[in-house]
Amino acid sequence: MLNTSAQEEQIQEQVDAIRKGKRNPSVIVIGAGMTGILMVIKLREAGITNVTILEKTANIGGTWRENTYPGVACDVPAHMYTYSFEPNPGWSHFFAEGAEIQQYFEHVANKYGVMNSVRFNEAVTDARFKNGKWWVKTSKGAALEADFLVAATGILHHPAYPDIEGLDSFKGEMFHTARWNHDVEIGPNTKVGVIGTGSTAAQFIPELVKTGAQVNVFQRTPQWLLPLPNFEISEKAKKRLKNSPFLTALARKTSIAFLEHFFTKAVTGHKVQRWLLETACKLNLRISIKDKTLRDKLTPNYRVGCKRVVINKTFYNGIQQPNAHLITEGIKRITEKGIVTKDANGNEQEHELDVLVLSTGFNPFNFMRPMNMIGREELHIDDAWSERIKAYRSLMLPNYPNFFLMLGPNTPIGNFSVIAMSEVQTDWVIKLMDRWRQGEYDEVEAPWESVNQFNAYVKEGLQGTAWVGGCQSWYLDADGDPILWPYTWQRWVDEMAEPKMQDLMTRQNETISQPTAAAEVV
């Protein structure tokens, strides 16, 4: 809670800004993960100082705070997975491990004083746009108001649980990978069941196999794997990088060039890159899996890239160990003792387990929900998105003025750095806020016409991409359309260079309220 003197200081800052010809808006940011940290830093650099972050947990970090499963690591090269203004020459591996990434974000948050703006253990329960302001209520009963509301809640933060008969009846230890229970001992002779075989499972299954446990992997859909090794960076190399900002920048630029000109283009329809990616994944499967029966079970029946390509070099080796068992029969139900499967002939088999790990992903379409969010004309977010989740430029929604959804639908999240995406979006948002500061508008939103035009533009480009390659993935919305960006990374960056005001609807309020801090409303 801001004390009286702190509120007075913030109000005085706004008054001073107005006298200099610019208003200083109050901004509430929801979430202190990667994007929330970035937003605070960039807002302050732009001269916007009245910023409050509401964080539902006790620490910053977002997905890297919550995901602590064995083997957790980023699938984007480490030197690319940093803020452009804060390189890290000290990464220990080519693909950074989860704990190391969390340490990096904590370092950045402390270095740039972000912690001072965060209200921890305070989730947003209600957000309502009324009388030209956003009125926000929190889990601690606080009521706040702000000129702008930014949802930096991330994409994958609501664990998805499988809809399987008897899930709650299992008497052993059961947990989702995003809620890994480190108190559960897993060792030789422990019978572990794993439901799911996506990117997360590919990382932790080999770690479970190393413990000597009997690891039963229940696979519904196999994945394509690209075998990029996660090599350790030597102390000598880290020292050279630390002493040479040029080399650190070169490592970053090289990673960006690889993903931009190979990976991203491969899944967005460029023939040469697509052929190279498909060939690499298929050769990896053929060379790595010696047993033909197992290889057939691990061979996807969809185009490479239709699902997110798994960057991994340990899963194929792990699944071939004597204590690893790939089970492809469908799950019929879960019992007190384990999992019952049913084969094509109708024969059932019970697999007894001590531990059940749910590697079943997240609900990617929740975004800022389940908060009670209400825009203009009492429009609830669930009603606004009842038919389809849409946004203009992934960021703005009709009837939700002065609201920005970071990393929203159709952000280019297909195997690229979300930090780079957030930096592009943050710059766009601040440029739009700057127009507010100059008095060009009081309220701004995207009308339905602009939202529909943008979505039609995106849908037209999806036809040639790998994401329409005949698979079911978390990329697809209720209509079966991927919520991704179908064009090149550079095209997205170019189109996000400046807000197109002709696409947006602005309003000037008849009366401008006096500056107020984003603090409790009395």
XYZ file of C-alpha atoms in Angstrom:
522
model
C 0.000 0.000 0.000
C 1.359 3.408 -0.926
C 1.592 5.808 2.020
C 0.354 9.397 1.861
C 3.776 10.895 1.106
C 4.377 8.411 -1.713
C 1.004 9.273 -3.238
C 1.781 12.976 -2.958
C 5.143 12.453 -4.693
C 3.493 10.592 -7.582
C 0.838 13.277 -7.946
C 3.516 15.979 -7.936
C 5.426 14.095 -10.652
C 2.292 14.135 -12.797
C 1.729 17.839 -12.166
C 5.342 18.568 -13.131
C 4.952 16.501 -16.298
C 1.818 18.433 -17.277
C 3.618 21.723 -16.743
C 6.337 20.478 -19.102
C 3.688 19.754 -21.707
C 3.149 16.052 -21.028
C 0.726 14.211 -18.797
C 2.070 11.389 -16.649
C -0.435 8.514 -16.699
C -0.998 6.004 -13.957
C -0.458 2.438 -15.173
C -1.355 -0.871 -13.562
C 0.521 -3.915 -14.867
C -0.890 -7.361 -14.083
C 1.878 -9.908 -13.580
C 5.568 -9.661 -12.647
C 6.919 -12.155 -15.118
C 9.246 -11.437 -18.016
C 6.876 -8.983 -19.729
C 5.800 -7.208 -16.561
C 9.409 -6.557 -15.567
C 10.162 -5.246 -19.049
C 7.099 -3.001 -19.070
C 8.064 -1.251 -15.833
C 11.629 -0.641 -17.011
C 10.557 0.764 -20.370
C 7.749 2.896 -18.933
C 10.175 4.533 -16.550
C 12.675 5.132 -19.353
C 9.884 6.903 -21.236
C 9.225 9.134 -18.235
C 6.121 7.303 -17.021
C 6.804 6.819 -13.341
C 3.418 6.057 -11.814
C 3.475 2.303 -12.360
C 2.139 -0.462 -10.115
C 2.558 -4.206 -10.704
C 0.069 -6.588 -9.152
C 1.616 -10.040 -8.753
C -0.447 -12.985 -7.518
C 2.519 -14.835 -5.949
C 5.385 -14.017 -3.598
C 8.072 -13.559 -6.251
C 8.699 -12.340 -9.777
C 9.556 -14.664 -12.667
C 6.315 -15.996 -14.102
C 6.694 -19.313 -15.890
C 10.281 -19.766 -14.697
C 9.187 -19.311 -11.113
C 6.430 -21.880 -11.443
C 8.098 -24.562 -13.601
C 10.770 -26.361 -11.592
C 10.482 -29.903 -12.947
C 13.689 -31.930 -13.503
C 15.466 -30.908 -16.694
C 13.487 -27.696 -17.209
C 15.202 -25.462 -19.759
C 14.387 -22.936 -22.460
C 14.225 -24.149 -26.066
C 15.510 -20.807 -27.365
C 19.304 -20.220 -27.288
C 20.289 -18.561 -24.016
C 22.054 -15.539 -25.467
C 18.896 -14.743 -27.411
C 16.675 -15.283 -24.395
C 17.682 -12.037 -22.691
C 16.494 -8.463 -22.779
C 18.297 -6.586 -25.545
C 19.509 -4.008 -23.003
C 20.729 -6.549 -20.428
C 22.903 -9.290 -21.982
C 24.145 -12.147 -19.843
C 27.627 -13.413 -20.756
C 27.490 -15.912 -17.902
C 24.973 -18.477 -19.200
C 26.206 -21.969 -18.311
C 24.577 -23.796 -21.249
C 23.586 -23.089 -24.832
C 19.952 -23.543 -23.744
C 19.593 -21.974 -20.318
C 18.201 -24.049 -17.465
C 15.101 -22.902 -15.642
C 16.700 -21.965 -12.306
C 19.346 -19.917 -14.114
C 16.692 -18.029 -16.086
C 14.806 -17.284 -12.874
C 18.022 -15.911 -11.370
C 18.494 -13.717 -14.445
C 15.033 -12.159 -14.107
C 15.530 -11.607 -10.387
C 18.852 -9.916 -11.173
C 17.238 -7.622 -13.748
C 14.309 -6.789 -11.464
C 16.661 -5.846 -8.636
C 19.119 -3.948 -10.815
C 16.420 -1.761 -12.351
C 14.430 -1.276 -9.145
C 11.363 -3.108 -10.395
C 10.718 -4.711 -7.017
C 9.739 -1.322 -5.593
C 6.726 -1.227 -7.905
C 5.445 -4.740 -7.174
C 2.637 -5.608 -4.791
C 3.218 -9.302 -4.104
C 0.611 -11.936 -3.222
C -2.073 -9.672 -4.646
C -4.054 -11.037 -7.571
C -6.488 -8.998 -9.645
C -10.039 -10.168 -9.058
C -11.969 -7.395 -10.836
C -11.091 -4.834 -13.493
C -13.726 -2.416 -14.765
C -13.501 0.531 -17.170
C -15.656 3.381 -15.889
C -15.609 7.154 -16.316
C -12.424 7.098 -18.347
C -10.452 5.050 -15.800
C -9.676 1.444 -15.007
C -10.945 0.495 -11.543
C -9.213 -2.570 -10.183
C -9.944 -4.734 -7.147
C -7.444 -7.193 -5.707
C -7.470 -10.385 -3.672
C -6.463 -8.330 -0.625
C -9.551 -6.177 -0.924
C -7.724 -3.134 -2.259
C -9.379 -0.841 -4.814
C -7.136 0.981 -7.285
C -7.630 3.194 -10.314
C -5.402 3.875 -13.318
C -5.402 5.508 -16.731
C -4.011 2.387 -18.423
C -4.236 -1.319 -17.680
C -1.649 -3.757 -19.049
C -2.153 -7.526 -18.810
C 1.306 -9.097 -18.689
C -0.121 -12.402 -17.529
C 1.660 -14.585 -20.074
C 0.418 -17.390 -22.274
C 1.064 -20.657 -20.466
C 0.285 -20.203 -16.787
C -3.016 -22.036 -16.199
C -2.277 -25.797 -15.995
C -4.597 -27.977 -18.071
C -5.754 -31.209 -16.462
C -6.883 -34.180 -18.548
C -10.550 -35.077 -18.710
C -10.103 -38.737 -17.805
C -12.546 -40.845 -15.838
C -11.361 -41.442 -12.289
C -8.594 -38.840 -12.250
C -9.322 -37.907 -8.645
C -9.471 -41.515 -7.487
C -5.739 -42.223 -7.748
C -4.312 -42.965 -4.297
C -0.655 -42.441 -5.117
C 1.186 -39.153 -5.564
C -0.145 -37.096 -8.478
C 0.858 -33.632 -9.691
C 1.054 -31.447 -12.795
C 4.498 -30.592 -14.137
C 3.883 -26.899 -13.374
C 3.239 -27.899 -9.748
C 6.081 -30.394 -9.393
C 6.169 -31.938 -5.921
C 9.846 -32.140 -4.984
C 8.949 -33.813 -1.685
C 8.047 -36.984 -3.574
C 11.044 -39.300 -3.734
C 11.482 -41.027 -7.075
C 14.167 -43.702 -7.285
C 14.840 -47.318 -8.223
C 11.691 -49.433 -8.318
C 9.357 -46.422 -8.123
C 6.601 -46.970 -10.678
C 5.986 -43.637 -12.402
C 3.325 -42.877 -14.976
C 3.586 -39.890 -17.305
C 0.632 -38.624 -19.310
C 1.807 -36.463 -22.199
C 4.785 -36.315 -24.545
C 5.243 -32.646 -25.452
C 8.218 -30.333 -24.941
C 8.055 -30.512 -21.148
C 7.818 -34.302 -21.056
C 10.758 -34.625 -23.443
C 12.872 -32.735 -20.917
C 11.941 -34.479 -17.676
C 11.325 -38.074 -18.825
C 15.062 -38.733 -19.399
C 15.743 -37.306 -15.917
C 13.215 -39.687 -14.370
C 14.726 -42.602 -16.287
C 18.154 -41.759 -14.832
C 16.799 -42.325 -11.304
C 16.217 -45.998 -12.085
C 12.450 -45.668 -11.703
C 10.140 -47.688 -13.932
C 8.860 -44.903 -16.175
C 5.625 -45.621 -18.062
C 4.990 -42.993 -20.739
C 1.382 -42.854 -21.937
C 1.547 -41.336 -25.401
C -1.449 -40.101 -27.360
C 0.435 -38.243 -30.081
C 4.161 -38.510 -30.927
C 6.236 -35.389 -31.535
C 8.851 -34.311 -34.053
C 12.207 -33.663 -32.374
C 15.080 -31.501 -33.610
C 18.350 -32.712 -32.006
C 20.146 -29.524 -30.996
C 22.596 -30.354 -28.188
C 22.527 -28.328 -24.988
C 26.284 -28.085 -24.593
C 27.946 -26.577 -21.557
C 29.682 -23.229 -21.988
C 33.177 -23.378 -20.513
C 34.456 -20.940 -17.910
C 37.034 -19.759 -20.422
C 34.334 -18.989 -22.982
C 32.209 -17.175 -20.386
C 35.199 -15.056 -19.397
C 35.832 -14.095 -23.023
C 32.180 -13.156 -23.462
C 32.233 -11.087 -20.272
C 35.298 -9.191 -21.454
C 33.947 -8.667 -24.960
C 30.484 -7.129 -25.353
C 31.011 -7.569 -29.098
C 31.219 -11.358 -28.776
C 28.173 -11.464 -26.494
C 26.209 -9.394 -29.006
C 27.437 -11.632 -31.822
C 26.236 -14.751 -29.985
C 22.823 -13.132 -29.606
C 22.619 -11.993 -33.238
C 23.696 -15.410 -34.510
C 20.912 -17.111 -32.534
C 18.346 -14.594 -33.766
C 19.467 -15.090 -37.370
C 19.183 -18.884 -37.037
C 15.657 -18.799 -35.662
C 14.477 -15.998 -37.939
C 15.874 -17.278 -41.224
C 15.634 -21.013 -40.627
C 13.164 -22.007 -37.961
C 10.507 -19.347 -38.335
C 10.597 -19.470 -42.120
C 10.397 -23.276 -42.062
C 7.020 -23.255 -40.291
C 5.621 -20.271 -42.198
C 5.838 -21.900 -45.603
C 9.316 -21.224 -47.042
C 10.091 -24.354 -49.071
C 13.854 -24.677 -48.602
C 13.772 -24.142 -44.846
C 10.756 -26.435 -44.509
C 12.555 -29.210 -46.382
C 15.660 -28.809 -44.214
C 13.648 -28.922 -40.985
C 11.595 -31.923 -42.077
C 14.706 -33.776 -43.213
C 16.537 -33.055 -39.958
C 13.644 -34.281 -37.796
C 13.015 -37.414 -39.852
C 16.684 -38.340 -39.980
C 16.951 -37.791 -36.239
C 14.118 -40.260 -35.616
C 15.503 -42.848 -38.026
C 19.063 -42.681 -36.740
C 18.246 -42.407 -33.039
C 15.593 -45.122 -32.648
C 17.027 -48.493 -33.627
C 13.992 -50.684 -32.965
C 11.510 -50.397 -35.842
C 8.472 -51.125 -33.678
C 9.390 -48.358 -31.270
C 10.274 -46.065 -34.155
C 6.857 -46.591 -35.708
C 5.210 -45.679 -32.403
C 7.256 -42.484 -32.243
C 6.559 -41.438 -35.845
C 4.004 -38.593 -36.089
C 1.359 -38.729 -38.813
C 1.396 -34.962 -39.360
C 3.707 -32.426 -40.989
C 6.815 -31.281 -39.158
C 5.986 -27.993 -37.435
C 2.232 -28.560 -37.187
C 2.808 -28.873 -33.450
C 5.592 -26.946 -31.791
C 8.835 -28.683 -32.791
C 10.526 -30.134 -29.710
C 14.158 -29.070 -29.364
C 15.679 -32.037 -27.594
C 18.584 -34.470 -27.789
C 17.928 -36.639 -24.721
C 14.385 -38.016 -25.072
C 15.069 -40.649 -27.746
C 17.949 -42.059 -25.726
C 15.915 -42.028 -22.523
C 12.869 -43.777 -23.982
C 15.072 -46.652 -25.201
C 16.385 -47.512 -21.736
C 15.250 -50.815 -20.145
C 13.290 -49.018 -17.411
C 11.376 -46.782 -19.870
C 8.134 -48.057 -21.376
C 6.220 -46.312 -24.174
C 2.499 -47.115 -23.985
C 0.387 -46.101 -26.960
C -2.885 -47.822 -26.096
C -5.554 -45.298 -25.197
C -6.273 -44.463 -21.567
C -9.666 -45.807 -20.551
C -9.760 -44.643 -16.935
C -7.683 -43.987 -13.849
C -8.104 -46.134 -10.774
C -6.874 -46.058 -7.185
C -3.855 -48.119 -8.239
C -2.970 -46.657 -11.631
C -4.079 -46.356 -15.254
C -6.244 -48.709 -17.271
C -5.564 -48.764 -21.013
C -7.604 -50.301 -23.804
C -6.151 -51.608 -27.063
C -7.710 -51.753 -30.539
C -9.237 -55.163 -29.782
C -10.981 -53.936 -26.647
C -8.587 -55.632 -24.243
C -7.963 -53.709 -21.028
C -4.799 -53.634 -18.938
C -4.133 -51.945 -15.614
C -0.728 -50.355 -15.089
C -0.026 -50.023 -11.371
C 1.725 -46.803 -10.372
C 3.202 -45.100 -7.317
C 3.442 -41.638 -8.906
C 1.420 -40.054 -11.708
C 2.822 -36.995 -13.491
C 0.467 -34.931 -15.624
C 2.414 -33.353 -18.478
C -0.755 -32.121 -20.127
C 0.157 -28.525 -20.853
C -1.787 -25.358 -20.203
C -4.969 -23.536 -21.143
C -3.446 -21.082 -23.652
C -6.649 -19.133 -24.298
C -7.217 -17.954 -20.729
C -4.803 -15.036 -21.004
C -5.785 -12.581 -18.228
C -8.775 -14.646 -17.111
C -10.360 -15.816 -14.768
C -10.541 -12.259 -13.461
C -13.885 -10.490 -13.660
C -13.040 -8.013 -16.415
C -15.684 -5.568 -17.670
C -15.222 -2.990 -20.405
C -17.378 -0.278 -21.877
C -21.145 -0.839 -21.847
C -20.757 -3.505 -19.129
C -19.183 -5.969 -21.590
C -17.671 -8.919 -19.718
C -14.536 -10.448 -21.232
C -16.185 -13.900 -21.356
C -19.000 -12.433 -23.452
C -16.577 -10.503 -25.654
C -14.725 -13.742 -26.380
C -17.737 -16.079 -26.286
C -17.518 -16.948 -29.985
C -13.873 -16.395 -30.758
C -10.784 -14.893 -29.163
C -9.723 -11.912 -31.242
C -7.514 -8.880 -30.788
C -6.127 -6.109 -32.942
C -2.392 -6.557 -33.435
C -2.586 -9.122 -30.617
C -2.846 -6.239 -28.146
C -6.160 -4.357 -28.204
C -9.804 -5.312 -27.791
C -12.999 -3.500 -28.830
C -14.843 -1.905 -25.901
C -11.769 -2.121 -23.646
C -10.207 1.343 -23.889
C -6.674 1.971 -22.668
C -6.139 -1.761 -22.168
C -3.279 -3.785 -23.631
C -3.016 -7.573 -23.712
C 0.639 -8.501 -24.006
C 1.489 -11.635 -26.019
C -2.139 -11.931 -27.075
C -3.561 -14.039 -29.925
C -1.519 -14.080 -33.159
C 1.719 -13.041 -31.527
C 4.549 -14.896 -33.387
C 5.215 -17.431 -30.630
C 6.160 -20.390 -32.868
C 9.702 -21.322 -31.704
C 10.989 -17.773 -31.187
C 11.982 -15.708 -28.167
C 8.993 -14.255 -26.346
C 11.327 -11.647 -24.858
C 11.931 -10.238 -28.331
C 8.173 -10.205 -28.938
C 7.487 -8.410 -25.684
C 10.107 -5.784 -26.462
C 8.476 -5.019 -29.823
C 5.004 -4.860 -28.262
C 6.168 -2.756 -25.324
C 7.690 -0.160 -27.646
C 4.397 -0.032 -29.597
C 2.344 0.413 -26.426
C 4.574 3.183 -25.090
C 4.409 5.047 -28.402
C 0.634 4.944 -28.153
C 0.735 6.069 -24.523
C 2.959 8.950 -25.528
C 0.157 10.295 -27.704
C -2.059 10.269 -24.599
C 0.624 12.178 -22.728
C 0.622 14.817 -25.444
C -3.142 15.204 -25.118
C -4.072 13.661 -28.491
C -6.665 11.431 -26.836
C -7.988 10.329 -23.463
C -9.285 6.919 -24.503
C -8.122 4.590 -27.269
C -9.392 1.218 -28.425
C -9.538 -0.951 -31.516
C -12.962 -0.995 -33.228
C -14.381 -4.284 -34.454
C -13.707 -3.303 -38.046
C -9.962 -3.122 -37.402
C -9.979 -6.351 -35.378
C -11.802 -8.225 -38.134
C -9.535 -6.827 -40.847
C -6.443 -7.853 -38.903
C -7.781 -11.369 -38.271
C -8.719 -11.786 -41.945
C -5.195 -10.708 -42.893
C -3.728 -13.279 -40.516
C -6.047 -16.069 -41.627
C -5.149 -15.486 -45.279
C -1.490 -16.066 -44.471
C -2.074 -19.234 -42.449
C -2.927 -21.365 -45.465
C 0.677 -22.014 -46.431
C 2.028 -22.670 -42.944
C 2.906 -25.915 -41.204
C 0.311 -25.239 -38.499
C -2.520 -26.320 -40.796
C -0.801 -29.642 -41.382
C -3.525 -31.873 -39.995
C -2.823 -32.108 -36.276
C -4.422 -31.064 -33.012
C -2.267 -28.626 -31.068
C -2.588 -25.952 -28.408
C -2.069 -23.419 -31.206
C -5.611 -23.999 -32.512
C -8.664 -22.043 -31.400
C -12.231 -23.366 -31.217
C -12.594 -22.961 -34.985
C -9.409 -24.895 -35.684
C -7.430 -21.802 -36.696
C -3.917 -21.298 -35.288
C -3.593 -18.193 -33.103
C -0.119 -17.565 -34.504
C 1.573 -15.082 -36.827
C 1.836 -16.635 -40.318
C 4.377 -14.278 -41.849
C 8.062 -13.625 -41.214
C 9.481 -12.220 -38.008
C 10.835 -9.148 -39.802
C 7.459 -8.432 -41.343
C 5.905 -8.457 -37.887
C 8.603 -6.140 -36.533
C 8.147 -3.743 -39.456
C 4.368 -3.658 -39.083
C 4.699 -2.988 -35.349
C 7.107 -0.084 -35.825
C 4.418 2.567 -35.282
C 0.772 2.469 -34.163
C -1.547 3.066 -37.110
C -3.892 5.637 -35.650
C -6.266 5.315 -38.605
C -7.029 1.777 -37.347
C -7.890 2.953 -33.852
C -10.765 4.806 -32.259
C -9.934 7.631 -29.862
C -11.988 9.856 -27.591
C -11.445 13.127 -25.796
C -13.227 13.326 -22.474
C -15.091 16.530 -21.729
C -13.493 16.857 -18.354
C -9.981 15.790 -17.498
C -9.574 14.595 -13.946
C -6.711 15.785 -11.786
C -3.658 13.516 -11.596
C -4.123 10.566 -9.267
C -1.751 7.837 -8.230
C -2.473 4.179 -8.941
C -3.243 3.542 -5.311
C -6.133 2.632 -3.061
C -9.291 4.523 -3.756
C -10.814 5.957 -0.615
